[in-house]
Amino acid sequence: MKSNTPVLFQIGWNACINCGACVAVCPQDAGFISAFDTIAVNTQCDIACMVCEDICPVSTITHTQNNEFYEEGL
Amino acid sequence: MHSIDYDIVIIGCGPAGAITAREAAQNGLKVLLVDKRQELGAPIQCSGALSANALEDCGVDASTEFVQEAVYGFSVYNEIGAETNLDYRELKPEKYGTGLGQKPLGYVVDRRRFDRYLVTLAERAGAEVWLKTEGLGYKPLDDGTCEVYLRKFNKEISIRTRVLVGADGLQSQVGKWAGLQTHIKMTELASCLQFVVDKVDTNGLLEIITGHEWAPGGYAWVFPKGHGYAEIGLGVIRTMTKENAQWHLDHFIKNSFLKERLQHARILEIQGGGVPLAAPLRTQYATNLILVGDAARHVNPITGGGLHTALTGGMIAGNFLAGLIHADQPATAENLKGYQENWLDKLGNKMWQLYHTKKEIFETKDIEQRNRMLYDTMADYFNPLSSYKKV
Ligand SMILES: Cc1cc2nc3c(=O)[nH]c(=O)nc-3n(C[C@H](O)[C@H](O)[C@H](O)COP(=O)(O)OP(=O)(O)OC[C@H]3O[C@@H](n4cnc5c(N)ncnc54)[C@H](O)[C@@H]3O)c2cc1C
Ligand code: SF4
């Protein structure tokens, strides 16, 4: 599930248990976090290693590739 | 030198932060302890099992305010249900049991109540506590102190202090502020899920279920939770399985050799989190800064237990900082290295050994052999005659 294109993460908040596992495994510098103990959701991720998606105990993290995201006009 | 607001500022009111604060305040330091949460310990990301020794070591009474149930030993299972029963009520009746002169081996605690209790101890020792206060960053200053940036109920505040303590848990950002290497590898972070349930009987033992089939890279557990409740949980290493923790927990409940006992389980709470089965950080200090507890990856890599180490780490940190500041020593990285040295001496070197054992087990390619190694190690670790130095 490696991708080199920058991505934006989405979190299905309904399933998220705010456990912080995604943050612990994230190789980004300080501050790549949301207000709910998760990785950032509105900041582009250039590393795009996707380990956060794998560690999530309830698989509630998904992503869109950032160029697609803009094309869709979101 | 500018006047400082507090001798030390601690970010994170978990067990590590609270005990650091209590020790430092008891030793006469002016302490500020902050947490971004409105209710400590919640949402729960912990099973709450800890030994009676852990509480004794840091002088905390086993108060009914936070104890959910006393426990008296372990039961370790292999993947098909063969069991090593380590009930200390039978192994060491002169010491452990419910009778006169006997005591529990450990407890399952409610983290909401436990964390609040520990923070009360810190406050009573003289520490100031601010909830709804998030740590945002810090900057060392030329005069040897540092500035810590906080947001409290939406208000940005800057505090001048000598030492910043990062006790901000698994998701720690404080270490990253100082450029410390805190990132945990995917192969070393167990992804955990647990249910607090009704209608599952327990018998005062912590039950540990090993086997790649149930919890690849980790283990599953059934713990007593007081008032007739139990907790069923597990942790997995995601590089060792295609499925997530939720899938594995469901599979374990429905298909394991315990399925008859678990089939009527009614889920009352859903909790989860990450447990670093990693080595402790190689560098746990920087200019004006130290890390303690999960933030420094002070977790037992065999059992995944981090409460005892958080409490002990807090004792070491609080006392070290009191000594440093009373001796009027500046908080340079070089001076703060002494904290890590004390910690290695008391705890860290043992944890490094456990880490090597854990690595050897999980790097074994043959699944049957790996299963056997994990089962034997767990059964040995919890045996009263074990050669392991418990942490
Ligand atoms: C599923 C699971 C089960 C576990 N079961 C056990 C067990 O049975 N026994 C055991 O010994 N250990 C267990 N552990 C491990 C144990 O929970 C941790 O090791 C322990 O909580 C570490 O304590 P701590 O004080 O270092 O951090 P934490 O308890 O995580 O506390 C950190 C605090 O910092 C606060 N914080 C974080 N960032 C900021 C910020 N920027 N500003 C302000 N505040 C901040 C958080 O709100 C939190 O209150 C378990 C862990 C998990 C995930
Ligand atoms: S790992 Fe998953 S459940 Fe845990 S905080 Fe991140 S998104 Fe939420």
Coordinates of C-alpha atoms and ligand atoms in Angstrom, one line a residue:
Chain A
M1 CA 0.0 0.0 0.0
K2 CA 2.9 2.4 -0.6
S3 CA 2.2 5.5 -2.5
N4 CA 4.5 8.3 -3.3
T5 CA 2.0 10.9 -4.4
P6 CA 1.0 13.3 -1.5
V7 CA -2.2 12.3 0.2
L8 CA -4.9 13.7 2.4
F9 CA -6.2 11.4 5.2
Q10 CA -9.8 11.0 6.1
I11 CA -11.0 9.5 9.4
G12 CA -14.3 7.8 9.8
W13 CA -15.0 9.5 13.1
N14 CA -17.9 7.1 13.8
A15 CA -15.5 4.2 14.3
C16 CA -12.5 6.1 15.7
I17 CA -11.8 5.3 19.3
N18 CA -9.3 8.2 19.8
C19 CA -6.6 5.8 20.7
G20 CA -3.6 7.7 19.3
A21 CA -1.9 4.6 17.7
C22 CA -1.8 6.3 14.3
V23 CA 0.1 9.3 15.8
A24 CA 2.6 7.1 17.5
V25 CA 3.6 5.2 14.4
C26 CA 3.6 8.4 12.2
P27 CA 7.1 9.4 11.0
Q28 CA 6.1 13.1 10.4
D29 CA 7.6 15.9 12.4
A30 CA 5.8 17.3 15.5
G31 CA 2.3 18.7 14.9
F32 CA 0.9 16.3 12.3
I33 CA -2.1 15.7 14.6
S34 CA -5.8 16.5 14.8
A35 CA -7.6 17.8 17.9
F36 CA -8.9 14.2 18.5
D37 CA -5.6 12.3 19.2
T38 CA -5.4 11.2 15.5
I39 CA -3.1 12.1 12.6
A40 CA -3.9 15.3 10.8
V41 CA -6.8 15.3 8.4
N42 CA -6.6 18.6 6.7
T43 CA -2.9 18.8 6.0
Q44 CA -1.2 17.2 3.0
C45 CA 1.1 14.3 3.8
D46 CA 4.1 14.0 1.5
I47 CA 5.5 10.9 3.1
A48 CA 2.4 8.8 2.3
C49 CA 3.8 5.7 3.9
M50 CA 0.3 4.7 5.1
V51 CA 1.4 3.0 8.3
C52 CA -1.3 4.9 10.1
E53 CA -4.0 3.1 8.1
D54 CA -2.5 -0.2 9.0
I55 CA -2.0 0.3 12.7
C56 CA -5.6 1.6 13.2
P57 CA -7.3 -1.2 15.3
V58 CA -10.7 -0.4 13.6
S59 CA -9.3 0.5 10.1
T60 CA -11.0 3.8 10.0
I61 CA -8.3 5.9 8.2
T62 CA -8.5 6.3 4.4
H63 CA -6.9 8.7 2.0
T64 CA -7.3 10.5 -1.3
Q65 CA -4.4 11.3 -3.5
N66 CA -4.0 15.0 -3.2
N67 CA -4.2 15.9 -6.9
E68 CA -7.5 13.9 -7.3
F69 CA -8.7 15.7 -4.3
Y70 CA -8.3 19.1 -5.9
E71 CA -9.7 17.9 -9.2
E72 CA -12.8 16.9 -7.5
G73 CA -13.0 20.4 -6.3
L74 CA -13.3 19.4 -2.6
Chain B
M1 CA 18.3 35.7 34.8
H2 CA 14.6 36.4 34.4
S3 CA 12.4 35.1 37.2
I4 CA 10.9 31.8 36.4
D5 CA 7.2 30.9 36.9
Y6 CA 7.7 27.2 37.8
D7 CA 10.8 25.1 38.5
I8 CA 9.4 22.4 36.2
V9 CA 6.4 22.1 33.9
I10 CA 5.0 18.6 33.2
I11 CA 2.9 17.9 30.1
G12 CA 0.6 15.0 30.6
C13 CA -1.2 13.9 33.8
G14 CA -1.0 10.1 33.3
P15 CA 0.7 8.0 35.9
A16 CA 4.2 9.1 34.7
G17 CA 3.4 12.8 34.9
A18 CA 1.4 12.7 38.1
I19 CA 4.1 10.8 40.0
T20 CA 6.9 13.0 38.6
A21 CA 4.9 16.0 39.9
R22 CA 4.2 14.5 43.3
E23 CA 7.9 13.6 43.9
A24 CA 9.2 17.0 42.7
A25 CA 6.6 18.9 44.7
Q26 CA 7.3 16.8 47.8
N27 CA 10.9 17.7 47.4
G28 CA 10.2 21.4 47.4
L29 CA 10.0 22.3 43.7
K30 CA 7.4 24.6 42.3
V31 CA 5.6 22.3 39.8
L32 CA 3.0 22.9 37.1
L33 CA 1.3 19.8 35.7
V34 CA -1.0 20.2 32.6
D35 CA -3.3 17.9 30.6
K36 CA -5.4 18.6 27.5
R37 CA -8.2 16.4 28.7
Q38 CA -11.2 17.4 30.7
E39 CA -11.4 14.0 32.4
L40 CA -8.2 12.2 33.2
G41 CA -7.8 8.6 32.0
A42 CA -10.7 8.9 29.5
P43 CA -11.2 7.5 26.9
I44 CA -9.5 4.5 28.5
Q45 CA -6.7 3.1 26.5
C46 CA -5.5 0.5 29.1
S47 CA -6.5 -2.7 30.8
G48 CA -5.3 -1.4 34.2
A49 CA -3.4 -4.5 35.4
L50 CA -0.6 -3.7 37.8
S51 CA 1.3 -5.5 40.5
A52 CA 0.9 -4.7 44.2
N53 CA 4.7 -4.0 44.2
A54 CA 4.2 -1.3 41.6
L55 CA 2.0 0.6 44.0
E56 CA 4.2 -0.1 47.0
D57 CA 7.3 1.0 45.1
C58 CA 5.9 4.5 44.7
G59 CA 4.0 4.7 48.0
V60 CA 0.5 4.6 46.7
D61 CA -2.2 2.8 48.7
A62 CA -4.4 0.3 46.9
S63 CA -7.5 2.6 47.4
T64 CA -11.0 1.3 46.8
E65 CA -11.4 4.6 44.9
F66 CA -9.7 3.0 41.9
V67 CA -9.2 -0.7 42.4
Q68 CA -11.7 -2.7 40.3
E69 CA -10.6 -6.1 41.4
A70 CA -7.7 -7.7 43.3
V71 CA -5.8 -10.4 41.3
Y72 CA -3.9 -13.4 42.6
G73 CA -1.9 -14.8 39.7
F74 CA -1.9 -15.7 36.0
S75 CA -3.0 -18.4 33.7
V76 CA -1.0 -18.7 30.5
Y77 CA -2.4 -20.6 27.6
N78 CA -0.8 -21.9 24.4
E79 CA -2.6 -21.7 21.1
I80 CA -4.7 -24.8 21.6
G81 CA -5.6 -24.2 25.3
A82 CA -2.9 -26.1 27.2
E83 CA -2.5 -24.1 30.4
T84 CA 0.2 -23.1 32.9
N85 CA -1.7 -22.1 36.0
L86 CA 0.2 -19.7 38.2
D87 CA -2.3 -19.1 41.0
Y88 CA -0.2 -17.5 43.8
R89 CA -2.9 -18.4 46.3
E90 CA -1.7 -22.0 45.8
L91 CA 1.9 -21.4 45.0
K92 CA 2.6 -19.0 47.9
P93 CA -0.3 -19.3 50.3
E94 CA 1.8 -17.9 53.1
K95 CA 1.7 -14.6 51.4
Y96 CA -1.1 -14.3 48.9
G97 CA -4.8 -14.8 49.3
T98 CA -7.9 -13.2 50.8
G99 CA -7.4 -14.4 54.4
L100 CA -5.9 -12.7 57.4
G101 CA -2.2 -11.8 56.8
Q102 CA -2.5 -12.6 53.1
K103 CA -2.6 -10.0 50.3
P104 CA -3.3 -9.7 46.6
L105 CA -0.6 -10.1 44.0
G106 CA -1.9 -7.2 42.1
Y107 CA -4.9 -5.3 40.9
V108 CA -7.0 -4.3 38.0
V109 CA -7.6 -0.6 38.3
D110 CA -10.0 1.8 36.6
R111 CA -7.7 4.2 34.8
R112 CA -10.3 7.1 35.1
R113 CA -10.2 6.8 38.8
F114 CA -6.6 5.8 39.1
D115 CA -5.3 8.8 37.1
R116 CA -7.5 11.2 39.1
Y117 CA -6.3 9.7 42.4
L118 CA -2.6 10.1 41.4
V119 CA -3.2 13.7 40.3
T120 CA -4.8 14.4 43.7
L121 CA -1.7 13.1 45.3
A122 CA 0.4 15.5 43.2
E123 CA -1.9 18.4 44.1
R124 CA -1.8 17.6 47.8
A125 CA 2.0 17.5 47.6
G126 CA 1.8 21.1 46.3
A127 CA 1.8 20.8 42.5
E128 CA -0.5 23.1 40.5
V129 CA -2.7 21.2 38.0
W130 CA -4.3 22.7 34.9
L131 CA -6.8 20.6 32.9
K132 CA -8.0 21.5 29.4
T133 CA -4.4 22.8 28.8
E134 CA -2.5 21.6 25.8
G135 CA 1.2 21.8 25.3
L136 CA 2.1 23.4 22.0
G137 CA 5.9 23.8 22.1
Y138 CA 9.0 25.0 23.9
K139 CA 12.1 27.1 23.3
P140 CA 15.3 27.0 25.3
L141 CA 16.5 30.5 26.2
D142 CA 20.0 31.9 26.4
D143 CA 19.9 32.2 30.2
G144 CA 19.5 28.5 30.6
T145 CA 15.8 28.4 31.3
C146 CA 13.1 27.8 28.7
E147 CA 9.7 29.0 27.6
V148 CA 6.8 26.5 27.3
Y149 CA 3.8 27.4 25.2
L150 CA 0.4 26.2 26.3
R151 CA -3.2 26.7 25.3
K152 CA -5.6 26.7 28.2
F153 CA -9.4 27.0 27.5
N154 CA -8.4 28.6 24.1
K155 CA -6.1 31.1 25.7
E156 CA -2.4 31.0 24.7
I157 CA 0.0 31.2 27.6
S158 CA 3.7 31.2 27.8
I159 CA 5.4 29.9 30.9
R160 CA 9.1 30.3 31.9
T161 CA 10.6 27.2 33.6
R162 CA 13.8 25.4 34.1
V163 CA 12.8 21.9 32.9
L164 CA 10.0 20.7 30.7
V165 CA 8.9 17.1 31.4
G166 CA 7.3 15.3 28.5
A167 CA 4.9 12.7 30.1
D168 CA 2.5 12.9 27.1
G169 CA 2.1 9.3 26.5
L170 CA 2.1 7.1 23.4
Q171 CA 1.3 10.0 21.0
S172 CA 4.0 12.1 22.5
Q173 CA 4.9 15.3 20.6
V174 CA 7.2 16.8 23.2
G175 CA 10.2 14.6 22.3
K176 CA 9.7 15.6 18.6
W177 CA 9.8 19.3 19.6
A178 CA 13.4 18.7 20.7
G179 CA 14.2 16.7 17.6
L180 CA 14.5 13.4 19.6
Q181 CA 13.9 10.2 17.6
T182 CA 10.6 9.0 19.2
H183 CA 8.9 7.5 16.2
I184 CA 7.9 3.8 16.8
K185 CA 8.3 1.3 14.0
M186 CA 5.3 -0.5 12.6
T187 CA 6.9 -3.8 13.6
E188 CA 7.1 -2.7 17.2
L189 CA 3.7 -1.1 17.9
A190 CA 1.0 -3.5 18.9
S191 CA -2.4 -2.5 17.7
C192 CA -4.9 -3.3 20.5
L193 CA -8.6 -3.6 21.0
Q194 CA -10.5 -4.6 24.1
F195 CA -14.1 -5.0 25.3
V196 CA -15.3 -4.7 28.8
V197 CA -18.0 -7.3 29.0
D198 CA -20.7 -8.8 31.1
K199 CA -21.5 -12.6 31.4
V200 CA -17.9 -13.9 31.3
D201 CA -16.7 -15.6 34.5
T202 CA -13.3 -15.0 35.9
N203 CA -11.4 -16.3 38.9
G204 CA -9.1 -13.6 40.2
L205 CA -6.4 -14.5 37.6
L206 CA -5.0 -12.5 34.6
E207 CA -5.4 -14.9 31.7
I208 CA -2.9 -14.6 28.9
I209 CA -3.6 -16.4 25.6
T210 CA -0.6 -16.9 23.3
G211 CA -0.5 -18.2 19.7
H212 CA -0.1 -16.7 16.3
E213 CA -3.6 -17.9 15.4
W214 CA -5.2 -15.5 18.0
A215 CA -2.8 -12.6 18.3
P216 CA 0.1 -12.5 15.7
G217 CA 3.0 -10.6 17.2
G218 CA 1.2 -10.1 20.6
Y219 CA -1.2 -12.0 22.8
A220 CA -4.9 -12.0 23.9
W221 CA -6.1 -11.6 27.4
V222 CA -9.1 -12.1 29.7
F223 CA -8.9 -10.0 32.8
P224 CA -11.4 -9.8 35.8
K225 CA -12.8 -6.2 36.0
G226 CA -14.8 -6.3 39.2
H227 CA -18.5 -6.5 39.9
G228 CA -18.7 -9.6 37.8
Y229 CA -17.4 -7.9 34.6
A230 CA -14.5 -9.1 32.5
E231 CA -12.3 -7.6 29.8
I232 CA -11.4 -9.4 26.6
G233 CA -8.7 -7.9 24.5
L234 CA -5.7 -8.5 22.3
G235 CA -2.8 -6.8 20.6
V236 CA -1.4 -7.6 17.1
I237 CA 1.6 -6.5 15.1
R238 CA 0.1 -5.4 11.8
T239 CA 3.2 -6.5 9.7
M240 CA 2.4 -10.1 10.8
T241 CA -1.2 -10.2 9.7
K242 CA -3.5 -9.0 6.9
E243 CA -6.3 -8.3 9.4
N244 CA -6.8 -5.6 11.9
A245 CA -7.2 -5.9 15.7
Q246 CA -11.0 -5.7 15.5
W247 CA -11.1 -8.7 13.1
H248 CA -8.7 -10.7 15.4
L249 CA -10.7 -10.0 18.5
D250 CA -13.9 -11.1 16.8
H251 CA -12.1 -14.3 15.6
F252 CA -10.7 -15.0 19.1
I253 CA -14.1 -14.6 20.8
K254 CA -15.9 -16.7 18.2
N255 CA -13.4 -19.4 17.4
S256 CA -10.8 -19.9 20.1
F257 CA -10.7 -22.7 22.7
L258 CA -12.4 -20.2 25.1
K259 CA -15.4 -19.7 22.7
E260 CA -17.9 -21.5 25.0
R261 CA -16.9 -19.3 27.9
L262 CA -17.0 -16.1 25.8
Q263 CA -20.1 -16.8 23.7
H264 CA -22.6 -14.9 25.9
A265 CA -20.3 -11.9 26.3
R266 CA -22.2 -8.6 26.2
I267 CA -20.1 -5.6 25.3
L268 CA -20.2 -2.7 27.7
E269 CA -17.2 -0.7 26.7
I270 CA -14.9 -0.6 23.7
Q271 CA -11.3 0.6 24.2
G272 CA -8.1 0.4 22.3
G273 CA -4.7 1.8 21.7
G274 CA -1.1 1.2 20.8
V275 CA 1.4 -0.6 23.0
P276 CA 5.1 0.0 22.1
L277 CA 6.8 -3.4 22.3
A278 CA 10.0 -1.5 21.5
A279 CA 13.3 -0.7 23.1
P280 CA 13.3 2.4 25.4
L281 CA 14.4 5.6 23.6
R282 CA 18.2 5.8 23.3
T283 CA 18.0 9.5 24.2
Q284 CA 15.4 10.6 26.6
Y285 CA 16.7 14.1 27.3
A286 CA 17.6 17.3 25.5
T287 CA 18.4 20.9 26.6
N288 CA 15.8 21.8 29.3
L289 CA 13.8 18.6 28.6
I290 CA 13.3 15.0 29.7
L291 CA 10.8 12.4 28.7
V292 CA 9.1 9.8 31.0
G293 CA 6.6 7.0 30.7
D294 CA 5.1 6.0 27.4
A295 CA 6.6 9.2 25.9
A296 CA 10.0 7.6 26.4
R297 CA 8.7 4.2 25.4
H298 CA 9.2 3.0 29.0
V299 CA 7.0 -0.1 28.4
N300 CA 7.8 -3.7 29.2
P301 CA 8.3 -5.2 25.8
I302 CA 7.3 -8.7 26.9
T303 CA 4.1 -8.0 28.7
G304 CA 3.2 -4.6 27.2
G305 CA 2.7 -3.3 30.8
G306 CA 3.6 0.3 31.1
L307 CA 2.0 1.3 34.4
H308 CA 4.7 0.1 36.7
T309 CA 7.4 1.6 34.5
A310 CA 5.5 4.9 34.3
L311 CA 5.2 5.1 38.1
T312 CA 8.9 4.1 38.7
G313 CA 10.0 6.4 35.9
G314 CA 8.1 9.2 37.6
M315 CA 9.8 8.5 40.9
I316 CA 13.2 8.6 39.2
A317 CA 12.5 11.8 37.2
G318 CA 10.9 13.8 40.1
N319 CA 13.8 13.0 42.5
F320 CA 16.4 13.6 39.9
L321 CA 15.0 17.0 39.0
A322 CA 14.7 18.0 42.7
G323 CA 18.4 17.1 43.2
L324 CA 19.5 19.0 40.1
I325 CA 17.5 22.2 40.9
H326 CA 18.4 22.3 44.6
A327 CA 22.0 21.9 43.6
D328 CA 21.5 25.0 41.4
Q329 CA 22.7 23.1 38.4
P330 CA 21.6 24.4 34.9
A331 CA 19.3 22.1 32.9
T332 CA 21.8 21.5 30.1
A333 CA 21.4 18.3 28.1
E334 CA 24.7 17.1 29.6
N335 CA 23.3 17.5 33.2
L336 CA 19.9 16.0 32.3
K337 CA 21.7 12.9 31.0
G338 CA 22.0 12.0 34.6
Y339 CA 18.3 11.3 34.6
Q340 CA 18.6 8.7 31.9
E341 CA 21.6 7.2 33.7
N342 CA 19.6 6.8 36.9
W343 CA 16.8 5.3 34.9
L344 CA 19.0 2.8 33.1
D345 CA 20.5 1.8 36.4
K346 CA 17.2 1.1 38.1
L347 CA 15.0 0.0 35.2
G348 CA 16.3 0.5 31.7
N349 CA 19.0 -2.1 31.6
K350 CA 16.4 -4.8 32.6
M351 CA 14.1 -3.5 29.9
W352 CA 16.8 -3.7 27.3
Q353 CA 17.2 -7.4 28.2
L354 CA 13.5 -8.1 27.9
Y355 CA 13.6 -6.3 24.5
H356 CA 16.2 -8.7 23.2
T357 CA 14.2 -11.7 24.4
K358 CA 11.1 -10.3 22.7
K359 CA 13.0 -9.7 19.5
E360 CA 14.4 -13.2 19.4
I361 CA 10.8 -14.6 19.8
F362 CA 9.1 -12.6 17.1
E363 CA 12.0 -12.8 14.7
T364 CA 11.7 -16.6 14.7
K365 CA 10.2 -17.5 11.3
D366 CA 8.8 -20.9 12.1
I367 CA 5.3 -20.3 13.6
E368 CA 5.2 -23.4 15.8
Q369 CA 8.6 -22.7 17.2
R370 CA 7.7 -19.0 17.8
N371 CA 4.4 -20.0 19.5
R372 CA 6.3 -22.3 21.8
M373 CA 8.9 -19.7 22.6
L374 CA 6.3 -17.1 23.5
Y375 CA 4.3 -19.5 25.6
D376 CA 7.4 -20.7 27.5
T377 CA 8.6 -17.1 28.0
M378 CA 5.3 -15.9 29.3
A379 CA 4.8 -18.9 31.6
D380 CA 8.3 -18.4 32.9
Y381 CA 8.0 -14.6 33.3
F382 CA 5.0 -14.9 35.6
N383 CA 6.3 -17.8 37.6
P384 CA 7.3 -16.8 41.2
L385 CA 10.6 -18.7 40.7
S386 CA 11.3 -17.0 37.4
S387 CA 14.8 -15.8 36.7
Y388 CA 13.4 -12.7 35.0
K389 CA 13.8 -9.5 37.0
K390 CA 10.3 -8.2 36.8
V391 CA 9.7 -4.6 35.7
Ligands
LIG1 C1 -5.1 -1.5 25.1 C2 -4.0 -1.2 26.2 C3 -4.0 -2.0 27.3 C4 -3.0 -1.8 28.3 N1 -3.0 -2.5 29.4 C5 -2.0 -2.3 30.4 C6 -2.1 -3.1 31.6 O1 -3.0 -3.9 31.8 N2 -1.1 -2.9 32.5 C7 -0.1 -1.9 32.3 O2 0.8 -1.8 33.1 N3 -0.1 -1.2 31.2 C8 -1.0 -1.3 30.2 N4 -1.0 -0.6 29.1 C9 0.0 0.5 28.9 C10 -0.3 1.7 29.8 O3 -1.6 2.1 29.5 C11 0.6 2.9 29.5 O4 2.0 2.4 29.5 C12 0.5 4.0 30.5 O5 -0.8 4.6 30.4 C13 1.6 5.0 30.3 O6 1.4 6.1 31.2 P1 1.9 7.6 30.8 O7 1.7 8.4 32.1 O8 3.3 7.5 30.3 O9 1.0 8.1 29.6 P2 -0.6 8.2 29.5 O10 -1.3 7.5 30.5 O11 -0.9 8.0 28.1 O12 -0.8 9.8 29.8 C14 -0.4 10.8 28.9 C15 -1.3 12.0 29.1 O13 -0.7 13.1 28.4 C16 -1.8 13.9 27.9 N5 -1.3 14.6 26.8 C17 -0.8 14.1 25.6 N6 -0.4 15.1 24.8 C18 -0.6 16.3 25.5 C19 -0.4 17.7 25.2 N7 0.2 18.1 24.0 N8 -0.7 18.6 26.1 C20 -1.3 18.2 27.2 N9 -1.5 16.9 27.6 C21 -1.2 16.0 26.7 C22 -2.9 12.9 27.6 O14 -4.1 13.5 27.6 C23 -2.7 11.9 28.7 O15 -3.6 12.2 29.8 C24 -2.0 -0.8 28.1 C25 -2.0 0.0 26.9 C26 -3.0 -0.2 26.0 C27 -3.1 0.6 24.7
SF4_2 S1 -5.5 4.6 15.1 FE1 -7.6 4.7 14.2 S2 -9.0 4.5 16.1 FE2 -6.9 5.1 16.8 S3 -7.0 7.4 16.9 FE3 -6.1 6.8 14.9 S4 -7.9 6.8 13.5 FE4 -8.7 6.7 15.6

